[in-house]
Tab-separated table of C-alpha atoms in Angstrom:
chain	number	residue	atom	x	y	z
M	11	MET	CA	-97.878	2.008	154.593
M	12	ALA	CA	-102.107	1.248	154.481
M	13	ASP	CA	-103.499	-0.550	151.408
M	14	ALA	CA	-105.265	2.597	149.603
M	15	ASP	CA	-101.604	4.036	149.898
M	16	VAL	CA	-100.345	1.043	148.786
M	17	ARG	CA	-102.785	1.053	145.716
M	18	SER	CA	-102.393	5.010	145.343
M	19	LEU	CA	-98.812	4.407	144.998
M	20	LEU	CA	-99.071	1.494	142.053
M	21	HIS	CA	-101.354	3.110	140.357
M	22	HIS	CA	-98.879	6.365	140.188
M	23	THR	CA	-96.273	3.591	139.515
M	24	ALA	CA	-98.286	2.610	136.424
M	25	GLU	CA	-98.413	6.190	135.019
M	26	LEU	CA	-94.721	6.760	135.060
M	27	ALA	CA	-94.087	3.362	133.331
M	28	GLY	CA	-97.101	4.295	130.875
M	29	ALA	CA	-95.317	7.304	129.928
M	30	TYR	CA	-91.760	5.957	129.903
M	31	LEU	CA	-93.095	3.159	126.864
M	32	THR	CA	-95.166	6.176	125.199
M	33	ALA	CA	-91.807	7.857	124.883
M	34	LEU	CA	-90.162	4.819	123.536
M	35	ASP	CA	-91.917	5.832	120.395
M	36	ARG	CA	-90.584	9.210	119.988
M	37	GLY	CA	-87.192	9.547	122.191
M	38	PRO	CA	-83.818	8.427	121.791
M	39	VAL	CA	-82.488	4.928	121.535
M	40	GLY	CA	-79.246	5.908	123.711
M	41	HIS	CA	-78.564	6.866	127.217
M	42	ARG	CA	-77.555	10.652	127.756
M	43	SER	CA	-76.197	10.335	131.298
M	44	SER	CA	-72.578	10.118	132.032
M	45	ARG	CA	-71.394	7.329	134.598
M	46	GLU	CA	-70.187	10.741	136.648
M	47	GLU	CA	-73.577	12.400	135.932
M	48	LEU	CA	-75.693	9.294	137.094
M	49	ARG	CA	-73.322	8.472	140.122
M	50	ALA	CA	-73.891	11.849	141.221
M	51	ALA	CA	-78.076	11.524	141.055
M	52	LEU	CA	-77.757	8.157	142.657
M	53	ASP	CA	-74.901	7.808	145.347
M	54	GLY	CA	-74.711	9.061	148.258
M	55	PRO	CA	-74.356	7.672	151.967
M	56	VAL	CA	-76.762	4.892	153.394
M	57	PRO	CA	-80.012	6.370	154.357
M	58	GLU	CA	-80.285	7.089	158.228
M	59	ASP	CA	-84.483	7.731	157.746
M	60	GLY	CA	-86.502	5.716	155.192
M	61	ALA	CA	-88.422	8.489	152.498
M	62	GLU	CA	-91.885	8.221	151.275
M	63	PRO	CA	-92.296	5.626	148.673
M	64	VAL	CA	-94.070	8.033	146.005
M	65	ARG	CA	-91.364	10.254	146.814
M	66	VAL	CA	-88.803	7.304	146.171
M	67	VAL	CA	-89.886	5.776	143.010
M	68	GLU	CA	-90.169	9.489	141.435
M	69	GLU	CA	-86.989	10.512	142.183
M	70	LEU	CA	-85.993	6.729	141.193
M	71	VAL	CA	-87.678	8.027	137.568
M	72	ARG	CA	-85.965	10.916	137.261
M	73	ASP	CA	-82.738	10.102	138.315
M	74	VAL	CA	-81.939	6.984	136.010
M	75	ALA	CA	-83.681	8.586	132.808
M	76	GLY	CA	-80.764	9.334	131.726
M	77	GLY	CA	-79.166	5.804	131.740
M	78	LEU	CA	-81.931	3.849	130.431
M	79	LEU	CA	-81.289	2.232	126.485
M	80	GLY	CA	-84.801	2.398	124.579
M	81	SER	CA	-83.977	-1.145	124.253
M	82	ALA	CA	-87.715	-2.027	125.299
M	83	GLY	CA	-89.015	0.116	122.007
M	84	GLY	CA	-88.919	-0.482	118.107
M	85	ARG	CA	-85.404	1.486	116.884
M	86	PHE	CA	-83.442	-0.938	118.822
M	87	PHE	CA	-81.100	-3.799	116.753
M	88	GLY	CA	-78.379	-4.616	119.099
M	89	TRP	CA	-76.945	-7.408	120.557
M	90	ALA	CA	-80.444	-9.850	120.493
M	91	ILE	CA	-82.707	-7.901	122.506
M	92	GLY	CA	-86.725	-8.243	122.535
M	93	GLY	CA	-89.277	-6.314	123.715
M	94	THR	CA	-92.190	-7.287	126.254
M	95	VAL	CA	-95.770	-7.613	124.620
M	96	PRO	CA	-98.141	-5.768	126.657
M	97	ALA	CA	-99.965	-9.137	128.551
M	98	ALA	CA	-96.675	-10.251	129.478
M	99	LEU	CA	-95.429	-7.061	131.195
M	100	ALA	CA	-99.199	-6.790	132.629
M	101	ALA	CA	-98.432	-10.300	134.168
M	102	ASP	CA	-95.143	-9.509	135.436
M	103	TRP	CA	-96.236	-6.581	137.659
M	104	LEU	CA	-98.832	-9.383	139.283
M	105	THR	CA	-95.833	-11.899	139.590
M	106	SER	CA	-94.626	-9.038	141.673
M	107	ALA	CA	-97.582	-8.483	143.362
M	108	TRP	CA	-98.333	-12.067	144.269
M	109	ASP	CA	-94.632	-12.954	145.456
M	110	GLN	CA	-94.455	-16.701	144.767
M	111	ASN	CA	-91.641	-18.410	145.696
M	112	ALA	CA	-91.526	-20.682	142.559
M	113	ALA	CA	-89.637	-23.453	144.245
M	114	LEU	CA	-91.835	-26.245	145.157
M	115	TYR	CA	-95.504	-27.334	144.313
M	116	ALA	CA	-96.206	-26.549	147.856
M	117	CYS	CA	-94.875	-23.311	147.445
M	118	SER	CA	-97.546	-22.119	144.799
M	119	PRO	CA	-99.685	-24.510	143.244
M	120	ALA	CA	-100.534	-22.461	140.809
M	121	ALA	CA	-97.146	-21.045	139.803
M	122	ALA	CA	-96.077	-24.883	139.555
M	123	VAL	CA	-99.148	-25.795	137.512
M	124	VAL	CA	-98.413	-22.625	134.892
M	125	GLU	CA	-94.854	-23.681	133.970
M	126	GLU	CA	-96.160	-27.102	133.707
M	127	VAL	CA	-98.794	-26.312	130.944
M	128	CYS	CA	-96.201	-23.724	129.515
M	129	GLY	CA	-93.898	-26.321	129.345
M	130	ALA	CA	-96.026	-28.571	126.867
M	131	TRP	CA	-96.927	-25.741	124.852
M	132	LEU	CA	-93.207	-24.361	124.395
M	133	LEU	CA	-92.663	-28.136	123.136
M	134	GLU	CA	-95.875	-28.228	120.811
M	135	LEU	CA	-94.802	-24.652	119.180
M	136	LEU	CA	-91.069	-25.404	119.134
M	137	GLY	CA	-91.405	-28.979	117.892
M	138	LEU	CA	-89.616	-30.608	120.146
M	139	PRO	CA	-90.138	-34.144	121.432
M	140	ALA	CA	-93.263	-34.185	123.569
M	141	GLU	CA	-92.060	-36.344	126.243
M	142	ALA	CA	-88.879	-33.779	126.925
M	143	SER	CA	-88.642	-31.939	130.389
M	144	VAL	CA	-88.125	-28.352	130.303
M	145	ALA	CA	-86.829	-25.703	133.281
M	146	PHE	CA	-87.811	-22.241	133.125
M	147	VAL	CA	-84.402	-20.431	134.080
M	148	THR	CA	-83.306	-16.993	134.042
M	149	GLY	CA	-81.812	-16.839	130.663
M	150	THR	CA	-79.900	-19.272	128.143
M	151	GLN	CA	-76.479	-19.072	129.997
M	152	LEU	CA	-78.234	-20.729	133.009
M	153	ALA	CA	-79.766	-22.941	130.220
M	154	HIS	CA	-76.666	-24.444	129.240
M	155	VAL	CA	-75.621	-24.935	132.929
M	156	THR	CA	-78.668	-26.629	133.327
M	157	ALA	CA	-78.810	-29.029	129.930
M	158	LEU	CA	-74.853	-29.645	129.850
M	159	ALA	CA	-74.868	-30.940	133.964
M	160	ALA	CA	-77.722	-33.732	132.644
M	161	ALA	CA	-74.991	-33.892	129.789
M	162	ARG	CA	-72.063	-34.301	131.951
M	163	GLY	CA	-74.220	-37.218	134.431
M	164	LYS	CA	-75.575	-39.278	131.652
M	165	LEU	CA	-72.457	-39.302	129.681
M	166	LEU	CA	-70.014	-40.263	132.933
M	167	ARG	CA	-72.698	-42.546	134.258
M	168	GLU	CA	-72.173	-44.570	130.592
M	169	ARG	CA	-69.191	-44.801	131.857
M	170	GLY	CA	-69.451	-45.977	135.097
M	171	TRP	CA	-68.680	-42.661	137.088
M	172	ASP	CA	-71.343	-40.951	139.355
M	173	VAL	CA	-70.622	-37.643	138.872
M	174	GLU	CA	-73.581	-36.340	141.162
M	175	ARG	CA	-72.294	-38.204	144.136
M	176	GLN	CA	-68.307	-38.306	143.200
M	177	GLY	CA	-67.856	-35.093	141.680
M	178	LEU	CA	-65.188	-34.521	138.920
M	179	SER	CA	-62.115	-35.899	140.653
M	180	GLY	CA	-60.949	-38.994	138.684
M	181	ALA	CA	-63.997	-38.774	136.351
M	182	PRO	CA	-62.928	-39.492	133.164
M	183	PRO	CA	-62.836	-36.205	130.960
M	184	ILE	CA	-65.423	-34.815	128.699
M	185	ARG	CA	-64.418	-32.708	125.746
M	186	VAL	CA	-66.830	-30.141	124.356
M	187	LEU	CA	-66.771	-30.464	120.251
M	188	THR	CA	-68.262	-26.607	118.660
M	189	ALA	CA	-67.760	-25.341	115.180
M	190	GLY	CA	-65.187	-22.657	116.646
M	191	HIS	CA	-68.443	-19.749	117.196
M	192	GLN	CA	-70.310	-20.706	119.831
M	193	HIS	CA	-71.647	-18.130	122.225
M	194	GLY	CA	-69.510	-17.208	124.849
M	195	SER	CA	-72.505	-18.404	127.088
M	196	ILE	CA	-71.244	-21.910	126.043
M	197	ASP	CA	-67.796	-21.044	127.522
M	198	ARG	CA	-69.081	-20.237	130.826
M	199	ALA	CA	-71.492	-22.853	131.269
M	200	VAL	CA	-68.207	-25.489	130.212
M	201	ARG	CA	-65.920	-23.514	133.031
M	202	VAL	CA	-68.631	-23.204	135.657
M	203	LEU	CA	-69.365	-27.190	135.409
M	204	GLY	CA	-65.518	-27.657	136.148
M	205	LEU	CA	-64.791	-29.106	132.502
M	206	GLY	CA	-62.760	-26.271	131.697
M	207	THR	CA	-62.535	-24.748	128.494
M	208	GLU	CA	-59.455	-26.495	127.337
M	209	SER	CA	-62.203	-29.141	126.596
M	210	ILE	CA	-63.600	-26.968	124.202
M	211	ARG	CA	-62.523	-27.900	120.689
M	212	ALA	CA	-63.643	-26.518	117.179
M	213	VAL	CA	-63.702	-28.714	114.473
M	214	GLY	CA	-64.207	-26.171	111.780
M	215	ALA	CA	-66.784	-24.192	109.873
M	216	ASP	CA	-67.592	-22.852	106.464
M	217	ALA	CA	-67.749	-18.992	105.608
M	218	ARG	CA	-71.029	-18.579	107.646
M	219	GLY	CA	-70.173	-20.294	110.660
M	220	ARG	CA	-71.841	-23.553	110.260
M	221	ILE	CA	-70.040	-26.630	111.385
M	222	ASP	CA	-67.991	-28.660	109.199
M	223	LEU	CA	-69.573	-31.978	109.366
M	224	ALA	CA	-66.099	-33.936	108.168
M	225	GLY	CA	-63.941	-32.265	110.791
M	226	LEU	CA	-66.944	-33.055	113.237
M	227	GLU	CA	-66.903	-37.049	111.923
M	228	ARG	CA	-62.699	-36.739	111.969
M	229	GLU	CA	-62.869	-35.687	115.711
M	230	LEU	CA	-65.740	-38.106	116.672
M	231	ARG	CA	-63.257	-41.074	115.275
M	232	ALA	CA	-60.369	-39.662	116.980
M	233	ARG	CA	-60.991	-40.291	120.560
M	234	ASP	CA	-63.416	-42.376	122.357
M	235	VAL	CA	-64.119	-40.371	125.004
M	236	PRO	CA	-67.426	-38.687	126.658
M	237	THR	CA	-68.788	-35.568	123.801
M	238	ILE	CA	-71.148	-32.975	123.734
M	239	VAL	CA	-71.774	-32.080	120.515
M	240	CYS	CA	-72.752	-28.265	120.724
M	241	LEU	CA	-74.537	-26.680	117.771
M	242	GLN	CA	-76.002	-23.690	116.810
M	243	ALA	CA	-79.862	-22.351	115.980
M	244	GLY	CA	-79.043	-18.941	115.063
M	245	ASN	CA	-75.646	-17.949	115.096
M	246	LEU	CA	-75.332	-14.295	116.434
M	247	ASP	CA	-73.789	-12.605	114.301
M	248	THR	CA	-74.967	-14.065	110.857
M	249	GLY	CA	-78.049	-15.909	112.253
M	250	GLU	CA	-76.911	-19.476	110.172
M	251	PHE	CA	-78.228	-22.879	111.329
M	252	ASP	CA	-75.845	-26.031	111.659
M	253	PRO	CA	-76.975	-29.189	109.294
M	254	PHE	CA	-78.742	-30.887	112.298
M	255	GLU	CA	-80.002	-34.072	111.018
M	256	PRO	CA	-76.546	-35.097	109.678
M	257	ALA	CA	-74.404	-33.797	112.715
M	258	CYS	CA	-76.968	-35.457	114.939
M	259	LEU	CA	-77.079	-38.364	113.598
M	260	LEU	CA	-72.990	-38.527	113.308
M	261	ALA	CA	-73.046	-37.750	117.097
M	262	ARG	CA	-75.433	-40.398	117.944
M	263	GLU	CA	-73.351	-43.034	115.952
M	264	HIS	CA	-70.313	-42.115	118.239
M	265	GLY	CA	-72.749	-42.201	121.548
M	266	ALA	CA	-72.370	-38.453	121.685
M	267	TRP	CA	-74.712	-35.995	123.627
M	268	VAL	CA	-75.939	-33.238	121.308
M	269	HIS	CA	-76.943	-29.306	122.429
M	270	VAL	CA	-78.523	-27.164	120.590
M	271	ASP	CA	-78.269	-23.071	121.941
M	272	GLY	CA	-81.370	-22.109	120.231
M	273	ALA	CA	-81.623	-18.630	122.236
M	274	PHE	CA	-83.653	-16.669	119.349
M	275	GLY	CA	-83.297	-19.059	116.382
M	276	LEU	CA	-85.446	-22.537	117.762
M	277	TRP	CA	-88.371	-19.692	117.532
M	278	ALA	CA	-88.601	-20.326	113.670
M	279	ALA	CA	-90.275	-23.112	114.146
M	280	VAL	CA	-93.525	-21.270	114.682
M	281	SER	CA	-92.747	-19.799	111.004
M	282	PRO	CA	-93.755	-22.310	107.905
M	283	ARG	CA	-91.213	-19.634	105.960
M	284	HIS	CA	-88.829	-20.537	107.958
M	285	ARG	CA	-89.083	-23.564	109.995
M	286	GLU	CA	-86.726	-25.798	107.530
M	287	LEU	CA	-83.724	-24.222	109.037
M	288	LEU	CA	-84.457	-26.102	111.929
M	289	ALA	CA	-84.749	-29.775	109.755
M	290	GLY	CA	-83.385	-32.293	112.144
M	291	VAL	CA	-83.221	-30.580	115.578
M	292	GLY	CA	-85.511	-32.502	117.362
M	293	LEU	CA	-82.835	-35.199	117.162
M	294	ALA	CA	-80.450	-33.072	119.458
M	295	ASP	CA	-80.427	-34.275	123.432
M	296	SER	CA	-80.766	-30.782	124.724
M	297	TRP	CA	-82.205	-27.517	123.539
M	298	THR	CA	-82.099	-23.680	125.114
M	299	THR	CA	-83.699	-20.714	124.157
M	300	ASP	CA	-84.773	-17.042	125.724
M	301	GLY	CA	-88.020	-16.022	126.955
M	302	HIS	CA	-86.959	-12.304	126.841
M	303	LYS	CA	-86.031	-12.692	123.000
M	304	TRP	CA	-88.237	-13.718	120.167
M	305	LEU	CA	-90.938	-14.292	122.763
M	306	ASN	CA	-91.092	-10.751	124.054
M	307	LEU	CA	-91.374	-11.764	127.638
M	308	PRO	CA	-89.506	-9.495	130.490
M	309	PHE	CA	-86.115	-10.073	131.458
M	310	ASP	CA	-84.871	-12.821	133.097
M	311	SER	CA	-86.231	-16.015	131.088
M	312	GLY	CA	-84.831	-18.811	129.451
M	313	PHE	CA	-85.830	-22.267	128.829
M	314	ALA	CA	-83.581	-25.199	128.899
M	315	ILE	CA	-85.314	-28.239	127.579
M	316	ILE	CA	-83.964	-32.156	127.650
M	317	ALA	CA	-84.702	-34.886	125.771
M	318	HIS	CA	-83.561	-37.130	128.854
M	319	PRO	CA	-85.675	-36.665	131.469
M	320	ALA	CA	-84.276	-38.777	134.121
M	321	ALA	CA	-80.963	-37.346	133.602
M	322	HIS	CA	-82.132	-33.748	134.150
M	323	ARG	CA	-83.580	-34.425	137.088
M	324	ALA	CA	-80.868	-36.616	138.382
M	325	ALA	CA	-78.411	-33.306	137.930
M	326	MET	CA	-80.760	-31.216	139.714
M	327	SER	CA	-83.409	-32.545	142.259
M	328	PHE	CA	-82.504	-32.234	145.860
M	329	ARG	CA	-84.701	-33.509	148.753
M	330	ALA	CA	-84.642	-32.894	152.508
M	331	GLY	CA	-86.716	-33.319	155.250
M	332	TYR	CA	-88.291	-29.821	155.494
M	333	LEU	CA	-89.629	-29.490	152.727
M	334	ILE	CA	-93.026	-30.718	151.296
M	335	HIS	CA	-93.215	-33.150	148.066
M	336	ALA	CA	-96.330	-34.343	146.531
M	337	ASP	CA	-95.939	-37.514	144.069
M	338	ASP	CA	-98.299	-36.049	141.462
M	339	ALA	CA	-96.803	-32.883	141.372
M	340	ARG	CA	-94.330	-30.823	139.233
M	341	ASP	CA	-91.854	-29.323	141.819
M	342	GLN	CA	-89.682	-27.071	140.163
M	343	LEU	CA	-86.629	-27.443	142.087
M	344	ASP	CA	-86.622	-30.855	140.186
M	345	TRP	CA	-85.450	-29.266	137.114
M	346	ASN	CA	-83.928	-25.740	138.255
M	347	PRO	CA	-80.405	-25.125	139.593
M	348	GLU	CA	-81.950	-22.002	141.689
M	349	TRP	CA	-83.733	-22.528	144.668
M	350	SER	CA	-85.970	-19.780	145.589
M	351	ARG	CA	-86.978	-18.011	142.255
M	352	ARG	CA	-89.531	-15.734	140.775
M	353	ALA	CA	-92.568	-17.236	139.404
M	354	ARG	CA	-91.652	-16.503	135.678
M	355	GLY	CA	-94.288	-18.657	134.066
M	356	PHE	CA	-97.278	-16.519	134.494
M	357	ALA	CA	-95.587	-13.738	131.772
M	358	CYS	CA	-94.605	-16.757	130.017
M	359	TYR	CA	-98.369	-17.973	129.956
M	360	ALA	CA	-99.963	-14.412	129.266
M	361	ALA	CA	-97.476	-13.909	126.544
M	362	ILE	CA	-98.575	-17.089	124.611
M	363	ARG	CA	-102.553	-16.870	125.268
M	364	SER	CA	-102.052	-13.126	123.972
M	365	LEU	CA	-100.312	-14.035	120.879
M	366	GLY	CA	-101.286	-17.131	120.104
M	367	ARG	CA	-99.795	-19.663	117.098
M	368	GLN	CA	-100.808	-17.118	114.470
M	369	GLY	CA	-99.583	-14.142	116.466
M	370	LEU	CA	-96.169	-16.045	117.404
M	371	GLN	CA	-95.867	-16.512	113.554
M	372	ASP	CA	-96.610	-13.167	112.784
M	373	LEU	CA	-93.932	-11.490	115.257
M	374	VAL	CA	-91.367	-13.981	113.657
M	375	GLU	CA	-91.812	-13.278	110.357
M	376	ARG	CA	-92.692	-9.734	110.707
M	377	CYS	CA	-88.954	-8.847	112.179
M	378	CYS	CA	-87.418	-11.641	109.816
M	379	ALA	CA	-88.913	-9.169	106.964
M	380	HIS	CA	-87.658	-5.717	109.007
M	381	ALA	CA	-84.144	-7.022	109.487
M	382	GLU	CA	-84.048	-8.107	105.400
M	383	ARG	CA	-84.829	-4.549	104.708
M	384	LEU	CA	-82.410	-3.105	107.213
M	385	VAL	CA	-79.627	-5.243	106.370
M	386	THR	CA	-80.672	-4.488	101.995
M	387	GLU	CA	-81.201	-1.355	101.967
M	388	ILE	CA	-78.216	-0.199	104.513
M	389	GLY	CA	-76.163	-2.308	102.608
M	390	ALA	CA	-76.833	-0.416	99.523
M	391	LEU	CA	-75.808	2.833	100.872
M	392	PRO	CA	-73.115	4.236	99.026
M	393	GLY	CA	-69.736	3.387	101.116
M	394	ALA	CA	-71.458	0.025	102.941
M	395	GLN	CA	-71.382	-3.428	102.310
M	396	ILE	CA	-73.038	-6.596	103.479
M	397	LEU	CA	-71.098	-9.244	105.092
M	398	SER	CA	-73.824	-11.211	105.854
M	399	GLY	CA	-77.059	-12.012	105.344
M	400	PRO	CA	-80.192	-11.159	105.343
M	401	ARG	CA	-80.622	-14.506	107.407
M	402	LEU	CA	-83.580	-15.038	108.997
M	403	ASN	CA	-83.344	-11.824	111.421
M	404	GLN	CA	-80.006	-11.132	111.613
M	405	GLY	CA	-77.253	-9.374	109.238
M	406	LEU	CA	-73.864	-7.777	109.379
M	407	VAL	CA	-72.689	-4.868	107.243
M	408	ARG	CA	-69.425	-2.906	107.353
M	409	PHE	CA	-68.427	0.170	106.452
M	410	ARG	CA	-65.369	0.999	104.027
M	411	ALA	CA	-63.051	3.861	103.982
M	412	ALA	CA	-61.442	5.461	100.962
M	413	ASP	CA	-58.096	4.745	102.625
M	414	GLY	CA	-58.846	0.969	103.331
M	415	ALA	CA	-59.323	1.248	106.963
M	416	HIS	CA	-62.531	-0.165	106.873
M	417	ASP	CA	-62.901	-1.480	110.554
M	418	ASP	CA	-62.038	2.383	112.234
M	419	ARG	CA	-64.559	3.898	109.407
M	420	THR	CA	-66.991	0.998	110.637
M	421	ASP	CA	-66.492	2.083	114.487
M	422	THR	CA	-67.018	5.389	113.747
M	423	VAL	CA	-70.080	5.047	112.055
M	424	ILE	CA	-71.874	2.764	114.605
M	425	ALA	CA	-70.387	5.910	117.072
M	426	ARG	CA	-71.971	8.306	115.441
M	427	ILE	CA	-75.357	6.063	114.982
M	428	GLN	CA	-75.447	5.225	118.727
M	429	GLY	CA	-74.683	8.945	119.845
M	430	GLU	CA	-76.853	10.832	117.066
M	431	GLY	CA	-79.893	8.278	119.463
M	432	THR	CA	-82.753	7.923	116.367
M	433	THR	CA	-81.548	3.557	116.368
M	434	TRP	CA	-79.291	1.470	117.811
M	435	PHE	CA	-76.831	-1.016	116.355
M	436	GLY	CA	-73.879	-2.742	117.645
M	437	GLY	CA	-70.708	-3.941	116.382
M	438	THR	CA	-68.940	-7.103	116.267
M	439	THR	CA	-65.651	-8.496	114.915
M	440	TRP	CA	-66.534	-11.523	112.274
M	441	ASN	CA	-64.067	-13.310	110.343
M	442	GLY	CA	-61.509	-10.879	111.460
M	443	VAL	CA	-63.487	-7.771	109.985
M	444	ARG	CA	-65.223	-5.092	111.937
M	445	ALA	CA	-68.724	-4.894	111.200
M	446	MET	CA	-72.124	-3.742	112.327
M	447	ARG	CA	-74.655	-6.174	113.543
M	448	VAL	CA	-78.850	-5.991	112.263
M	449	SER	CA	-81.183	-7.966	115.140
M	450	VAL	CA	-84.607	-7.683	115.010
M	451	LEU	CA	-86.411	-9.226	117.599
M	452	ASN	CA	-89.024	-7.301	118.942
M	453	TRP	CA	-92.707	-6.784	118.642
M	454	ARG	CA	-92.907	-2.852	118.923
M	455	THR	CA	-90.938	-2.560	115.503
M	456	THR	CA	-92.562	-1.066	112.799
M	457	GLU	CA	-91.810	-0.126	108.905
M	458	ARG	CA	-92.009	3.548	110.427
M	459	ASP	CA	-89.055	2.606	112.845
M	460	VAL	CA	-86.862	0.724	110.136
M	461	GLU	CA	-87.000	3.817	107.615
M	462	ARG	CA	-85.883	5.631	110.157
M	463	ALA	CA	-83.125	3.655	111.261
M	464	ILE	CA	-82.352	3.190	107.689
M	465	ALA	CA	-81.982	7.185	107.571
M	466	ALA	CA	-80.193	7.699	110.538
M	467	VAL	CA	-77.675	5.508	109.122
M	468	ARG	CA	-77.471	7.176	105.789
M	469	ALA	CA	-76.802	10.513	108.034
M	470	ALA	CA	-73.988	8.635	110.129
M	471	LEU	CA	-72.076	7.939	106.667
M	472	SER	CA	-72.816	11.306	105.128
M	473	HIS	CA	-70.803	12.720	108.039
M	474	SER	CA	-68.099	9.815	108.606
């Protein structure tokens, strides 16, 4: 394919992408095609002959259209999904064009230095120790794996066991203490690292999901074993924050490692109105957050931040004769569990440069205001009840039924909202009760989007 043809293809693709983004503001948010329809459009035998790239792209756009959620748009409030700010989107396209392997400085000096710079920016923006190390990973799931691998190594070395060399067989057991409302990615990380989910012990929580300090202290005093304490900066359902300072001081007294899941909540640090929620969080040993949530980077982007760089590096670093290392450069391979990897730092750099500290503050505070309005006004509709919130950018609402089948009606209303397509909310179970989750993280969300979403919920309630 000639260079001119490649340029023509990319220009055409940009036009198609632009048309999709424009349609987000007026089109339906939910998917429209069934699984069968998508398979009929996409499935088939392996092609014997190649097709023209323009045709491939155009048909791909046509065939997947009905199976795409409008999660990049301003009326999607499900799970905890952000959008992509324009500068980050453009930088991500360039990242694909540049096609750098961000494994070593030698593979791409620019990719390595951008991660170094962005790492320092992130630490400052999030109010975390400047000497901490940062890994650019796929998301909070792999960030948990990275941080807890460092914790595992440090805790066991302090007990005379080198897990990087000796493995886990015969090693002292590690326990993981949580409030009992941890995200499932913590459980998966514990499984991947060979600790087993039986090592997780819930110490108790209050009605909002915050860790019970008395229960934590009892567990810490009960057994002298290597311990990881997992805290939350932004519960996925309630948006609640654990009491970091007293929990960290308790853990430190007993030699435990404190890990903070801050997938979206760590970004409260950029807001003077909300950063008190994070008081004492800098006393922890490791933190995780997503770039594809509140920083509004494209998938996949996450950060593992570790206060003990030596432990971090010991868990991840590798050397081989064919690799090229420079003593004065940062090799990403020393900090990430991946080897060949996408140069995620470029999009992060573009997002922070384009937003600046003030833009990040405005983004966080705007989303919080939208969440407060959504939870408050939906919760005031006939038959609705606020279960939690609004707290930061999260909240829970359920829908009551005359016959007492509140869970069934809640699920029915959620399904009706999703099917109608104006907006999208998801469901969850909190303290045994079904609820609709509200989560606002997208830079695109406007007051008009919020008004349309509230009207859509009102209409769904009137027909359920």
